[in-house]
mmCIF file of C-alpha atoms in Angstrom:
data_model
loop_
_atom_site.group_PDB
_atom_site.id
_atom_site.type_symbol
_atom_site.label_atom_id
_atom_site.label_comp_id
_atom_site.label_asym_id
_atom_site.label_seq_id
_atom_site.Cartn_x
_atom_site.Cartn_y
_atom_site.Cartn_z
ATOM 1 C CA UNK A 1 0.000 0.000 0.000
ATOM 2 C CA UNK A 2 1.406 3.404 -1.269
ATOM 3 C CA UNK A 3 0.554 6.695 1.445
ATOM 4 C CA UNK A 4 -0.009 9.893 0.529
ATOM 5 C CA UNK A 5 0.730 12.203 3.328
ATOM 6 C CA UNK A 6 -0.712 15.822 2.882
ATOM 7 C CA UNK A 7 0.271 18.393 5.117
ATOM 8 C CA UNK A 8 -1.336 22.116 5.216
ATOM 9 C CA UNK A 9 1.012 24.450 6.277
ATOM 10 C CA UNK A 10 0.225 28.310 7.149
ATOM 11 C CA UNK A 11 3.286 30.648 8.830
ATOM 12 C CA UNK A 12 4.743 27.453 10.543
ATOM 13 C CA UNK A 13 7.908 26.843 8.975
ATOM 14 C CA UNK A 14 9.228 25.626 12.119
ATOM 15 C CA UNK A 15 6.670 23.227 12.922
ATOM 16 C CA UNK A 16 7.054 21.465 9.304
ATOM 17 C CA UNK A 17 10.663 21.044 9.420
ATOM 18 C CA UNK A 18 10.133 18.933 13.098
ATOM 19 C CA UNK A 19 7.623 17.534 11.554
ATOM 20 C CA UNK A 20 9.198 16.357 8.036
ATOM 21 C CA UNK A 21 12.324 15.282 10.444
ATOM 22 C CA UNK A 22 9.805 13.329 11.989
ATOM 23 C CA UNK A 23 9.009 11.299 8.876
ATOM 24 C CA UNK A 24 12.729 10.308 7.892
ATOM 25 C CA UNK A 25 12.528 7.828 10.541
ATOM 26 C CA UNK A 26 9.248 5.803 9.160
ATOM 27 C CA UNK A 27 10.093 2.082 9.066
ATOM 28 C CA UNK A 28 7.265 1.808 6.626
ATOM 29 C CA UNK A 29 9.197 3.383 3.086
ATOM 30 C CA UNK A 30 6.816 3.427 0.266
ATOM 31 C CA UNK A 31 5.244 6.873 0.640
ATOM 32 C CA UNK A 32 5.021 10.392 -0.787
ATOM 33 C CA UNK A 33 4.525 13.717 1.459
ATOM 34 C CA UNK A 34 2.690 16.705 0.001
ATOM 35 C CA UNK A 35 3.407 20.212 1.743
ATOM 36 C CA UNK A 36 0.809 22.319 0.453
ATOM 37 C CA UNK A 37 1.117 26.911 1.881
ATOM 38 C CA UNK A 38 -1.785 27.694 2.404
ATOM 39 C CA UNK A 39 -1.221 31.612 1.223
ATOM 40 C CA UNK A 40 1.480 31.944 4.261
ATOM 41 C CA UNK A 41 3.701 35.056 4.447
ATOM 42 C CA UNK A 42 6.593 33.337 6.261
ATOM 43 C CA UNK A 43 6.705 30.587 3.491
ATOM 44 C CA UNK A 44 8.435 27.182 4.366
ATOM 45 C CA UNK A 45 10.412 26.910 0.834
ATOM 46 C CA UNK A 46 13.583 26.146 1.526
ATOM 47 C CA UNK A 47 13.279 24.209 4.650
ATOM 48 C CA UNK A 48 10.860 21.163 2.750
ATOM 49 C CA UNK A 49 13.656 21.606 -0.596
ATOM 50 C CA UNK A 50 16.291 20.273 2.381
ATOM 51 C CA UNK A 51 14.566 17.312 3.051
ATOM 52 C CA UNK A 52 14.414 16.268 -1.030
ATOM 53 C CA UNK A 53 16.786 14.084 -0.518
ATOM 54 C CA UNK A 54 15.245 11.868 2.544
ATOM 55 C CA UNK A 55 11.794 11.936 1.581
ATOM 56 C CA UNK A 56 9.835 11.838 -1.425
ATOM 57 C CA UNK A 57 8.589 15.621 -0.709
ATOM 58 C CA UNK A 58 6.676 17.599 -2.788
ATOM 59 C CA UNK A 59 5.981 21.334 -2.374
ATOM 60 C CA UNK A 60 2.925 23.549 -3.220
ATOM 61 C CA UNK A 61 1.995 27.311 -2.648
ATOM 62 C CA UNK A 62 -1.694 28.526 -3.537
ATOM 63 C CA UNK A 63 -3.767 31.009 -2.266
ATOM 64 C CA UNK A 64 -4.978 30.860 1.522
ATOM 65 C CA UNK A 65 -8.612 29.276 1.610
ATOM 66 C CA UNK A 66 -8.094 27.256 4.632
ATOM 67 C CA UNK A 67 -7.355 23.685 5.672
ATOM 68 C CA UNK A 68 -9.864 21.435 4.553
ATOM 69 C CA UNK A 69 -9.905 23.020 0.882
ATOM 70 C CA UNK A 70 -5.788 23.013 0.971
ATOM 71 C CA UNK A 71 -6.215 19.245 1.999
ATOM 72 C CA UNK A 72 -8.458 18.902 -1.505
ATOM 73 C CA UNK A 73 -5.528 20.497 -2.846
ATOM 74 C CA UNK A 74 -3.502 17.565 -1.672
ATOM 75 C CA UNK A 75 -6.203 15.071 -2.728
ATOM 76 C CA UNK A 76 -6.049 16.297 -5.988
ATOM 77 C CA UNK A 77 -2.276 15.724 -6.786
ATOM 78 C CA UNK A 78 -1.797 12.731 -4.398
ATOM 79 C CA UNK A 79 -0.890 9.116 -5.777
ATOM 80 C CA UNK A 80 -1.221 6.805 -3.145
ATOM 81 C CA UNK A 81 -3.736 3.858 -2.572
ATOM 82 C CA UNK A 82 -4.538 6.062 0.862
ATOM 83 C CA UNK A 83 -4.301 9.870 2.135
ATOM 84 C CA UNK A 84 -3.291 10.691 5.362
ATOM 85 C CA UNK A 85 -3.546 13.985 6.667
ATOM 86 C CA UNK A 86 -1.436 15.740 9.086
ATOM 87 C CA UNK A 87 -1.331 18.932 11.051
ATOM 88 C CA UNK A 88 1.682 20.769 11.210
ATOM 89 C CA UNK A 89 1.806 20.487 14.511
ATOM 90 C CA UNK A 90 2.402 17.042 14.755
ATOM 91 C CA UNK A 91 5.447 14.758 15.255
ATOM 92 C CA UNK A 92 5.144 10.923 13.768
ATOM 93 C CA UNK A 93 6.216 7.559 15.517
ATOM 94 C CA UNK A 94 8.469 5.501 13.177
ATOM 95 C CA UNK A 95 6.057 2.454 13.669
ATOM 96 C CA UNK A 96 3.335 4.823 12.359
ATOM 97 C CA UNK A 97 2.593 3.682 8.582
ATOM 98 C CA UNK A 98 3.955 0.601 10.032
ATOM 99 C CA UNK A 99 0.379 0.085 12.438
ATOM 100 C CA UNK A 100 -1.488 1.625 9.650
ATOM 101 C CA UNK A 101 -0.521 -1.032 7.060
ATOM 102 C CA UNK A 102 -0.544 -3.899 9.414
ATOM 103 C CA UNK A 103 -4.086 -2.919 10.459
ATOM 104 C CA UNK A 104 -5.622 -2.289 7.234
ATOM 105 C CA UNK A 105 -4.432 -5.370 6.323
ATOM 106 C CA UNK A 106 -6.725 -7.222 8.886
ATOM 107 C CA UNK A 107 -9.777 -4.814 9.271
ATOM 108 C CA UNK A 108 -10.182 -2.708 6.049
ATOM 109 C CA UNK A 109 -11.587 0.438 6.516
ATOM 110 C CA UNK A 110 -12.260 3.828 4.115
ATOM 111 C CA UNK A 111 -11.264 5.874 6.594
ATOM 112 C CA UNK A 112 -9.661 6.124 9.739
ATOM 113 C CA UNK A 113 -8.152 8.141 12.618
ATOM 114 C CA UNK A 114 -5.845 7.722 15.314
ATOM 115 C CA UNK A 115 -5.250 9.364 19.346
ATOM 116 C CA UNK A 116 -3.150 11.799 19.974
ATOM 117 C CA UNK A 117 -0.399 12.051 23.184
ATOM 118 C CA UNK A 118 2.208 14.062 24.316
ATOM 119 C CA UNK A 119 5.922 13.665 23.652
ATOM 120 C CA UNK A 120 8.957 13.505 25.981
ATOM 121 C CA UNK A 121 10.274 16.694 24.676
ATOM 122 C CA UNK A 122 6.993 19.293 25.118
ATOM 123 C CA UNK A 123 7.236 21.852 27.247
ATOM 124 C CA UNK A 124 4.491 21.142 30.272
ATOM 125 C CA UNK A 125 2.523 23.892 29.420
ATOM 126 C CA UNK A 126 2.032 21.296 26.009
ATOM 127 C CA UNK A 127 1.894 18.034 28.405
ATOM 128 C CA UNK A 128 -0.910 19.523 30.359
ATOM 129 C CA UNK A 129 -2.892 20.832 27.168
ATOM 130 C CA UNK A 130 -2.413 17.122 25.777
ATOM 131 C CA UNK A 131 -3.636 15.522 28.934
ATOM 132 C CA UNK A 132 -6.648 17.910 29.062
ATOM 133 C CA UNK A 133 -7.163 17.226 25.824
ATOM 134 C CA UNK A 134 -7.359 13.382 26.007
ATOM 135 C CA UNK A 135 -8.838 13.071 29.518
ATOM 136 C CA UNK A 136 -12.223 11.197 30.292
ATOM 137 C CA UNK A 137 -12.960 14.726 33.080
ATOM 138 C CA UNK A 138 -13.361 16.856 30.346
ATOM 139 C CA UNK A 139 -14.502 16.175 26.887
ATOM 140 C CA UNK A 140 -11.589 15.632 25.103
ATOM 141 C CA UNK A 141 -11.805 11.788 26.490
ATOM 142 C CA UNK A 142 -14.321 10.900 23.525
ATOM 143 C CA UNK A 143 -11.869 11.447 21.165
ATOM 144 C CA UNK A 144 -9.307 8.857 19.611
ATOM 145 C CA UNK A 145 -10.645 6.818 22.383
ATOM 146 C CA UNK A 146 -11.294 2.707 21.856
ATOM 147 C CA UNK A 147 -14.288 3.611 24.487
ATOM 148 C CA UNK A 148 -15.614 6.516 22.740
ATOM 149 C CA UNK A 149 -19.379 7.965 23.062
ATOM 150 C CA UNK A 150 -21.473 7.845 19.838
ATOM 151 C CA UNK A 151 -20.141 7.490 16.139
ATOM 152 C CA UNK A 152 -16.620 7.357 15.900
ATOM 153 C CA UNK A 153 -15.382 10.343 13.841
ATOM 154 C CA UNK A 154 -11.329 11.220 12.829
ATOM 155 C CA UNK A 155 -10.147 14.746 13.604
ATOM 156 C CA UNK A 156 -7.786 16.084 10.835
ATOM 157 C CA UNK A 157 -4.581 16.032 12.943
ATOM 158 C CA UNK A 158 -4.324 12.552 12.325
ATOM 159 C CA UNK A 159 -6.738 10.955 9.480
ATOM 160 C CA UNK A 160 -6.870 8.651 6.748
ATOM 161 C CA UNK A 161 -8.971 8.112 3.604
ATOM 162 C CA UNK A 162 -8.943 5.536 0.646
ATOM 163 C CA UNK A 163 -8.814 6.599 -3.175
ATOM 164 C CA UNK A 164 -12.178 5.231 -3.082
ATOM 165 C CA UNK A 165 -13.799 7.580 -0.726
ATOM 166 C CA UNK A 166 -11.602 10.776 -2.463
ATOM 167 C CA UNK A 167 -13.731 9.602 -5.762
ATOM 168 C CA UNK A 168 -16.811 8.768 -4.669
ATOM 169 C CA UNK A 169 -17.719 10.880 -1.682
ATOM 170 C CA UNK A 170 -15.037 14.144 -3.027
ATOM 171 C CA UNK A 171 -13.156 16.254 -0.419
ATOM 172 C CA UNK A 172 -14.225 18.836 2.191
ATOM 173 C CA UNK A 173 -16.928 20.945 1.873
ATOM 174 C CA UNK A 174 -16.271 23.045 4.606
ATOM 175 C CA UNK A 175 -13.034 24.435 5.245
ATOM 176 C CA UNK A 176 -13.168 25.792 8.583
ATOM 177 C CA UNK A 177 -15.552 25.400 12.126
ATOM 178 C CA UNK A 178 -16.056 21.613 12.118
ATOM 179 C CA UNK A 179 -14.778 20.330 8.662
ATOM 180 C CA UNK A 180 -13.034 17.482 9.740
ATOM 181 C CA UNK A 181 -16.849 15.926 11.663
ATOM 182 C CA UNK A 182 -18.848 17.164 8.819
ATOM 183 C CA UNK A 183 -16.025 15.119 6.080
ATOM 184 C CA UNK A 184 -16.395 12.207 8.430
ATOM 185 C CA UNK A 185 -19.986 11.890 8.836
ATOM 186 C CA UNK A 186 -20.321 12.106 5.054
ATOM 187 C CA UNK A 187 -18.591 9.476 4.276
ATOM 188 C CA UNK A 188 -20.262 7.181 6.518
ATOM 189 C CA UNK A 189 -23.221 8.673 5.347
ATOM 190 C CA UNK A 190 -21.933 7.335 1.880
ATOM 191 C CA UNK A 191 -22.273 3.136 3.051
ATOM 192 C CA UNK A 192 -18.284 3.577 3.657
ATOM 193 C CA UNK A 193 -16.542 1.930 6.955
ATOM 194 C CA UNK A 194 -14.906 4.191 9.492
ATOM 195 C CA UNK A 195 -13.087 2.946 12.280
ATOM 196 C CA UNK A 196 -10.137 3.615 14.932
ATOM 197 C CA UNK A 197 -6.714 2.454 14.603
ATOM 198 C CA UNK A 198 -5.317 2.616 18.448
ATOM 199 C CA UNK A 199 -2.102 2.166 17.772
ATOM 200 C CA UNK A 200 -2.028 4.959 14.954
ATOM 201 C CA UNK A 201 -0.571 7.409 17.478
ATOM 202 C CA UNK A 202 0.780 10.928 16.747
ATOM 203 C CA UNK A 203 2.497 13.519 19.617
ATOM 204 C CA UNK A 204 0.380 16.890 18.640
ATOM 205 C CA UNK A 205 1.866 19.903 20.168
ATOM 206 C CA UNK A 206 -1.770 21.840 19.620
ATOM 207 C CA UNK A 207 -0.611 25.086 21.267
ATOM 208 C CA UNK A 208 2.182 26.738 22.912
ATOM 209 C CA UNK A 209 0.503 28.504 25.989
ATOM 210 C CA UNK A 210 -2.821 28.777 27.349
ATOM 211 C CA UNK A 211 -3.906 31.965 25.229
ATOM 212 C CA UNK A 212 -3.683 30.464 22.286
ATOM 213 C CA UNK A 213 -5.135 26.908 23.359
ATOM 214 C CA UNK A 214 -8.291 29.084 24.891
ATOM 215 C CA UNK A 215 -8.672 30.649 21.328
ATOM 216 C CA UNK A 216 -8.475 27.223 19.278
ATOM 217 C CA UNK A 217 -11.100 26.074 21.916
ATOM 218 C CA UNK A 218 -13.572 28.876 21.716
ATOM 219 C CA UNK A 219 -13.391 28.242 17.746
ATOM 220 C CA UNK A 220 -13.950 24.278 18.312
ATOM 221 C CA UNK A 221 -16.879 25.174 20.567
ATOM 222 C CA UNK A 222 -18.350 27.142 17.877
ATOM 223 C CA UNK A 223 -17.739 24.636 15.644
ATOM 224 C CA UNK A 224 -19.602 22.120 17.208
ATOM 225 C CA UNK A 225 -22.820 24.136 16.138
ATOM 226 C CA UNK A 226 -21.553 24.519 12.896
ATOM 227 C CA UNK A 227 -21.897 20.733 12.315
ATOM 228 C CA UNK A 228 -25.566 21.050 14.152
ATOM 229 C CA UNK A 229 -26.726 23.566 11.626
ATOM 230 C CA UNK A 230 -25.893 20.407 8.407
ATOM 231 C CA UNK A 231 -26.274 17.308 10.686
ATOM 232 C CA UNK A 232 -28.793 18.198 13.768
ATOM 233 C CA UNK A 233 -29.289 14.508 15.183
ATOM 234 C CA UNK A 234 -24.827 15.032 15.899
ATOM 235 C CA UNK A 235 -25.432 17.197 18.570
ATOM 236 C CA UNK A 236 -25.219 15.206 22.362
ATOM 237 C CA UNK A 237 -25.836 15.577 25.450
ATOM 238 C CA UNK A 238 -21.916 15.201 25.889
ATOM 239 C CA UNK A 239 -21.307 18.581 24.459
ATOM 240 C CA UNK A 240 -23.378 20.333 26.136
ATOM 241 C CA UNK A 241 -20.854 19.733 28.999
ATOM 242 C CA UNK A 242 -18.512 22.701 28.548
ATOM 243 C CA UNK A 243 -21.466 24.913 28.185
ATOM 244 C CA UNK A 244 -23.131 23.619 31.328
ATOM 245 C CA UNK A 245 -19.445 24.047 33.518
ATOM 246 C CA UNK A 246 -19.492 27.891 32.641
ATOM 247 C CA UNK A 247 -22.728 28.342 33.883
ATOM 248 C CA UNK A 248 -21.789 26.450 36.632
ATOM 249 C CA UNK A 249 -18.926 28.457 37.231
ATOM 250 C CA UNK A 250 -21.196 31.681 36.990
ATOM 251 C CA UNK A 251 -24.107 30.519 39.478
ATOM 252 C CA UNK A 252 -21.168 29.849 42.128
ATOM 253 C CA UNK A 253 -19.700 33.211 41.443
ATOM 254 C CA UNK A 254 -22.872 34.525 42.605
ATOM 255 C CA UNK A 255 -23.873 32.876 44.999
ATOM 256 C CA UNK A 256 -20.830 33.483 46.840
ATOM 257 C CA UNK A 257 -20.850 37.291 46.394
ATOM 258 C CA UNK A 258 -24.765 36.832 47.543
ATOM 259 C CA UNK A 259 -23.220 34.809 50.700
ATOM 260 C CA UNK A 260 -20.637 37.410 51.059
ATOM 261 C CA UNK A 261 -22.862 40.142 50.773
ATOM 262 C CA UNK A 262 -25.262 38.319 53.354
ATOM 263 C CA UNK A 263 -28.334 37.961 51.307
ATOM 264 C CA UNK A 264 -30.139 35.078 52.771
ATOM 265 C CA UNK A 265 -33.613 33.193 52.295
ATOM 266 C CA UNK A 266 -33.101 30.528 55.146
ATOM 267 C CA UNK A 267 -29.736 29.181 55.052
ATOM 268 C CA UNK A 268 -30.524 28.518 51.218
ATOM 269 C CA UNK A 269 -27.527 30.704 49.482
ATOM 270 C CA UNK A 270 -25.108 29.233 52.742
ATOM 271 C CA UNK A 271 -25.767 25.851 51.543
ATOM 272 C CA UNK A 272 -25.720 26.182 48.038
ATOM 273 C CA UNK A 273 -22.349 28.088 48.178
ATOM 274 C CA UNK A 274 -20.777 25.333 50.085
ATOM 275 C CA UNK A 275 -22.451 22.517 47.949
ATOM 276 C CA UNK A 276 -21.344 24.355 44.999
ATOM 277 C CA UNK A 277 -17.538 25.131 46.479
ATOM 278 C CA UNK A 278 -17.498 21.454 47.719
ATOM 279 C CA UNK A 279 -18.281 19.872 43.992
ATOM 280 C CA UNK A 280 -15.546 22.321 42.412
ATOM 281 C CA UNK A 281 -12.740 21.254 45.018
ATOM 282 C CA UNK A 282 -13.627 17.552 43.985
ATOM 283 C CA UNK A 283 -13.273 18.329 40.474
ATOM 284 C CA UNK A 284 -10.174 20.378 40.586
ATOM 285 C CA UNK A 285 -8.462 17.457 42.953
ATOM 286 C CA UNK A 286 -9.896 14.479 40.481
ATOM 287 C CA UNK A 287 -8.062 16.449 37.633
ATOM 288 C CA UNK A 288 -5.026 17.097 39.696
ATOM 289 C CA UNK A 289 -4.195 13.263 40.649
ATOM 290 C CA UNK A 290 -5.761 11.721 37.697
ATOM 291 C CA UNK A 291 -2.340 13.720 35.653
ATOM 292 C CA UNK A 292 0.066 13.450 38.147
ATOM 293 C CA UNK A 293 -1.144 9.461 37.474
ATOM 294 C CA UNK A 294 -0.831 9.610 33.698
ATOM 295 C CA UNK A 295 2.490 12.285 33.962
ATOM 296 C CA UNK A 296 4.094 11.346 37.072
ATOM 297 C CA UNK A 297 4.883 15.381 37.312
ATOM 298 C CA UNK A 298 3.479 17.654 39.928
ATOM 299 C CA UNK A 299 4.132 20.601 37.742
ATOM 300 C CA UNK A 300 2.306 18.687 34.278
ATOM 301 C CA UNK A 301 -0.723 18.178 36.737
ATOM 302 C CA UNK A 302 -0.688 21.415 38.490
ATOM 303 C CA UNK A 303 -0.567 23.207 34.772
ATOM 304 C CA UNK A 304 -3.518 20.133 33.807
ATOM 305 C CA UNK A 305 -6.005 21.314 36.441
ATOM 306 C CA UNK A 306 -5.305 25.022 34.585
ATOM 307 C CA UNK A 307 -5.435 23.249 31.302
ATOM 308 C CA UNK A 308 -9.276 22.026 32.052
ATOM 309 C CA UNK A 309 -10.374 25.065 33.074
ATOM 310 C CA UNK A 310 -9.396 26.823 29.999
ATOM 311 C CA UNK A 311 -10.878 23.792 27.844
ATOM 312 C CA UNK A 312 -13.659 24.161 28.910
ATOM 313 C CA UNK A 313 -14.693 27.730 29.341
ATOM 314 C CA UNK A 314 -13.417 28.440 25.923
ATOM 315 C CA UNK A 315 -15.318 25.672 24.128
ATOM 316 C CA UNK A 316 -18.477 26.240 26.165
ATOM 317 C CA UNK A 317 -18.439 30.093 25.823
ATOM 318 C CA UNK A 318 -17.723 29.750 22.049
ATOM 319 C CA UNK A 319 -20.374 26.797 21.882
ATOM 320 C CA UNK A 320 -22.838 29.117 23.599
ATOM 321 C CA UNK A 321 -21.833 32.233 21.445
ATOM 322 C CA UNK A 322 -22.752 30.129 18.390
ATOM 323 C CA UNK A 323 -25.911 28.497 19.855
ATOM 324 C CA UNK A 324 -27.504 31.963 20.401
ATOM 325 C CA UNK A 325 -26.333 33.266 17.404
ATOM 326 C CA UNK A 326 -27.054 30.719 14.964
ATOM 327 C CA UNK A 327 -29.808 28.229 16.211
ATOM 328 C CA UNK A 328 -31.739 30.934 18.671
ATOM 329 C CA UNK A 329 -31.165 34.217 16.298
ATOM 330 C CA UNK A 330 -31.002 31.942 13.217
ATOM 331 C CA UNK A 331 -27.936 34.331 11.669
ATOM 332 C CA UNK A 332 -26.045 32.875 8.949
#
């Protein structure tokens, strides 16, 4: 089986050349990687041209449209039996292609996707976004899990699809908000199999500090009622989650200022505060050991409790934002 790695790349020259490094270790030889720059200003040029002789790179510029159309891009010029698509900020196993092949082999699927961890060499800020990110206390534990809620779908950062799917079912309609579900959910849609390979792993940096990671988390929170709006029966109770935590985090707020500020009917605000205080502290503490578990690092878990909190005000604000905006105000 011949792979087809495609790679969109925007102002991250950096990231690709970790990531192409990455790639000259594969076990697994018989592939081709496609850098596509997606309209970037700081343009990554020379840096894939220095890997030529390694890897069987090739190297695109168009205009910027976004990922999933710069992935059709790659679809479009790709030769292999299968497509794999990366982010850029990703580093791959060498076993990689090797799991892929050996598992396709046994279970054939159209499409696939893979988990994500964290590697050795992030910075703990990174560790503790990856752990919040893949932990079953906040919702990025249904994804890339073998026990995961609902229809299985593949995010984008790691993702394969056959030749067969590219021709019959096309590339991504959307290109931003949700592109990689909507792709997904299509395909199945089409009578094709989807399924997770467990071992497919990647180490995904996803972002540098917690700024950035709350921005990418607002946008995936809106994006989540971007696929409602084409596929309504997607939506679960599951993520609603985020959305219910900040106004969770809101009613204690306020009913500690009201404590503080001595309003009172009966002992009702008194209680609630300390019910409310009492269910937080559990949380926060559940978060805190369940990393230091996973990381063995006091730090990693200290920066994981931070991690959580940021996942999931930013996904439930944005998810919130969107719901009111485009289901309740029905704006386009």
């Amino acid at each position: 089986m011949f792979f087809s790695l495609i790679i969109p790349l925007y102002n991250r020259p950096q990231e690709i050349d970790e990531l192409l490094e990455s790639l000259t270790h594969q076990r697994y030889r018989p592939f081709e990687v496609l850098v596509i720059e997606d309209g970037s200003v700081h343009d990554a040029k020379a840096i894939v041209e220095g890997y030529r002789d390694r890897l069987d790179v090739h190297y695109y510029v168009k205009p910027n449209e976004g990922q999933g159309f710069t992935r059709n891009f790659g679809f479009e010029r790709a030769k292999g039996d299968y497509f794999v698509i990366f982010d850029s900020d990703c580093l791959i196993p060498p076993d990689y292609l090797t799991h892929v092949a050996a598992f396709l082999e046994q279970v054939p699927l159209d499409a696939y996707g893979g988990p994500d961890a964290a590697h050795e060499t992030f910075t703990p800020v990174q560790q503790a976004i990856s752990y919040s990110m893949t932990s079953p206390f906040t919702t990025g534990g249904i994804r890339g899990n073998k026990r995961h809620i609902g229809t299985f779908h593949p995010r984008s950062f790691n993702m394969g699809v056959s030749r067969n799917v590219w021709e019959q079912v096309g590339g991504f309609k959307l290109t931003r908000l949700g592109e990689d579900i909507e792709y997904s959910i299509r395909i199945q849609a089409s009578g094709f199999k989807i399924g997770l390979i467990p071992d497919a792993v990647v180490y995904h940096k996803r972002r540098t500090d917690f700024w950035q990671f709350y921005k990418q988390l607002h946008f995936f929170g809106r994006a989540r009622i971007n696929i409602y709006k084409h596929f309504p029966q997607e939506l679960k109770l599951v993520h609603f989650f985020p959305a219910a935590f900040v106004c969770f985090l809101l009613a204690l707020v306020l009913l500690n200022i009201g404590w503080a500020l001595g309003v009172s009917t009966g002992n009702c605000i008194s209680i609630l505060a300390k019910g409310f205080d009492g269910l937080l502290v559990v949380y926060t503490f559940l978060i805190f050991f369940h990393s230091l578990l996973k990381t063995s690092r006091i730090r990693v878990a200290l920066l994981s409790v931070v991690a959580a909190y940021v996942q999931l005000i930013a996904y439930g604000l944005g998810f919130m934002q969107d719901l009111w905006k485009c289901v309740l105000l029905r704006a386009d």
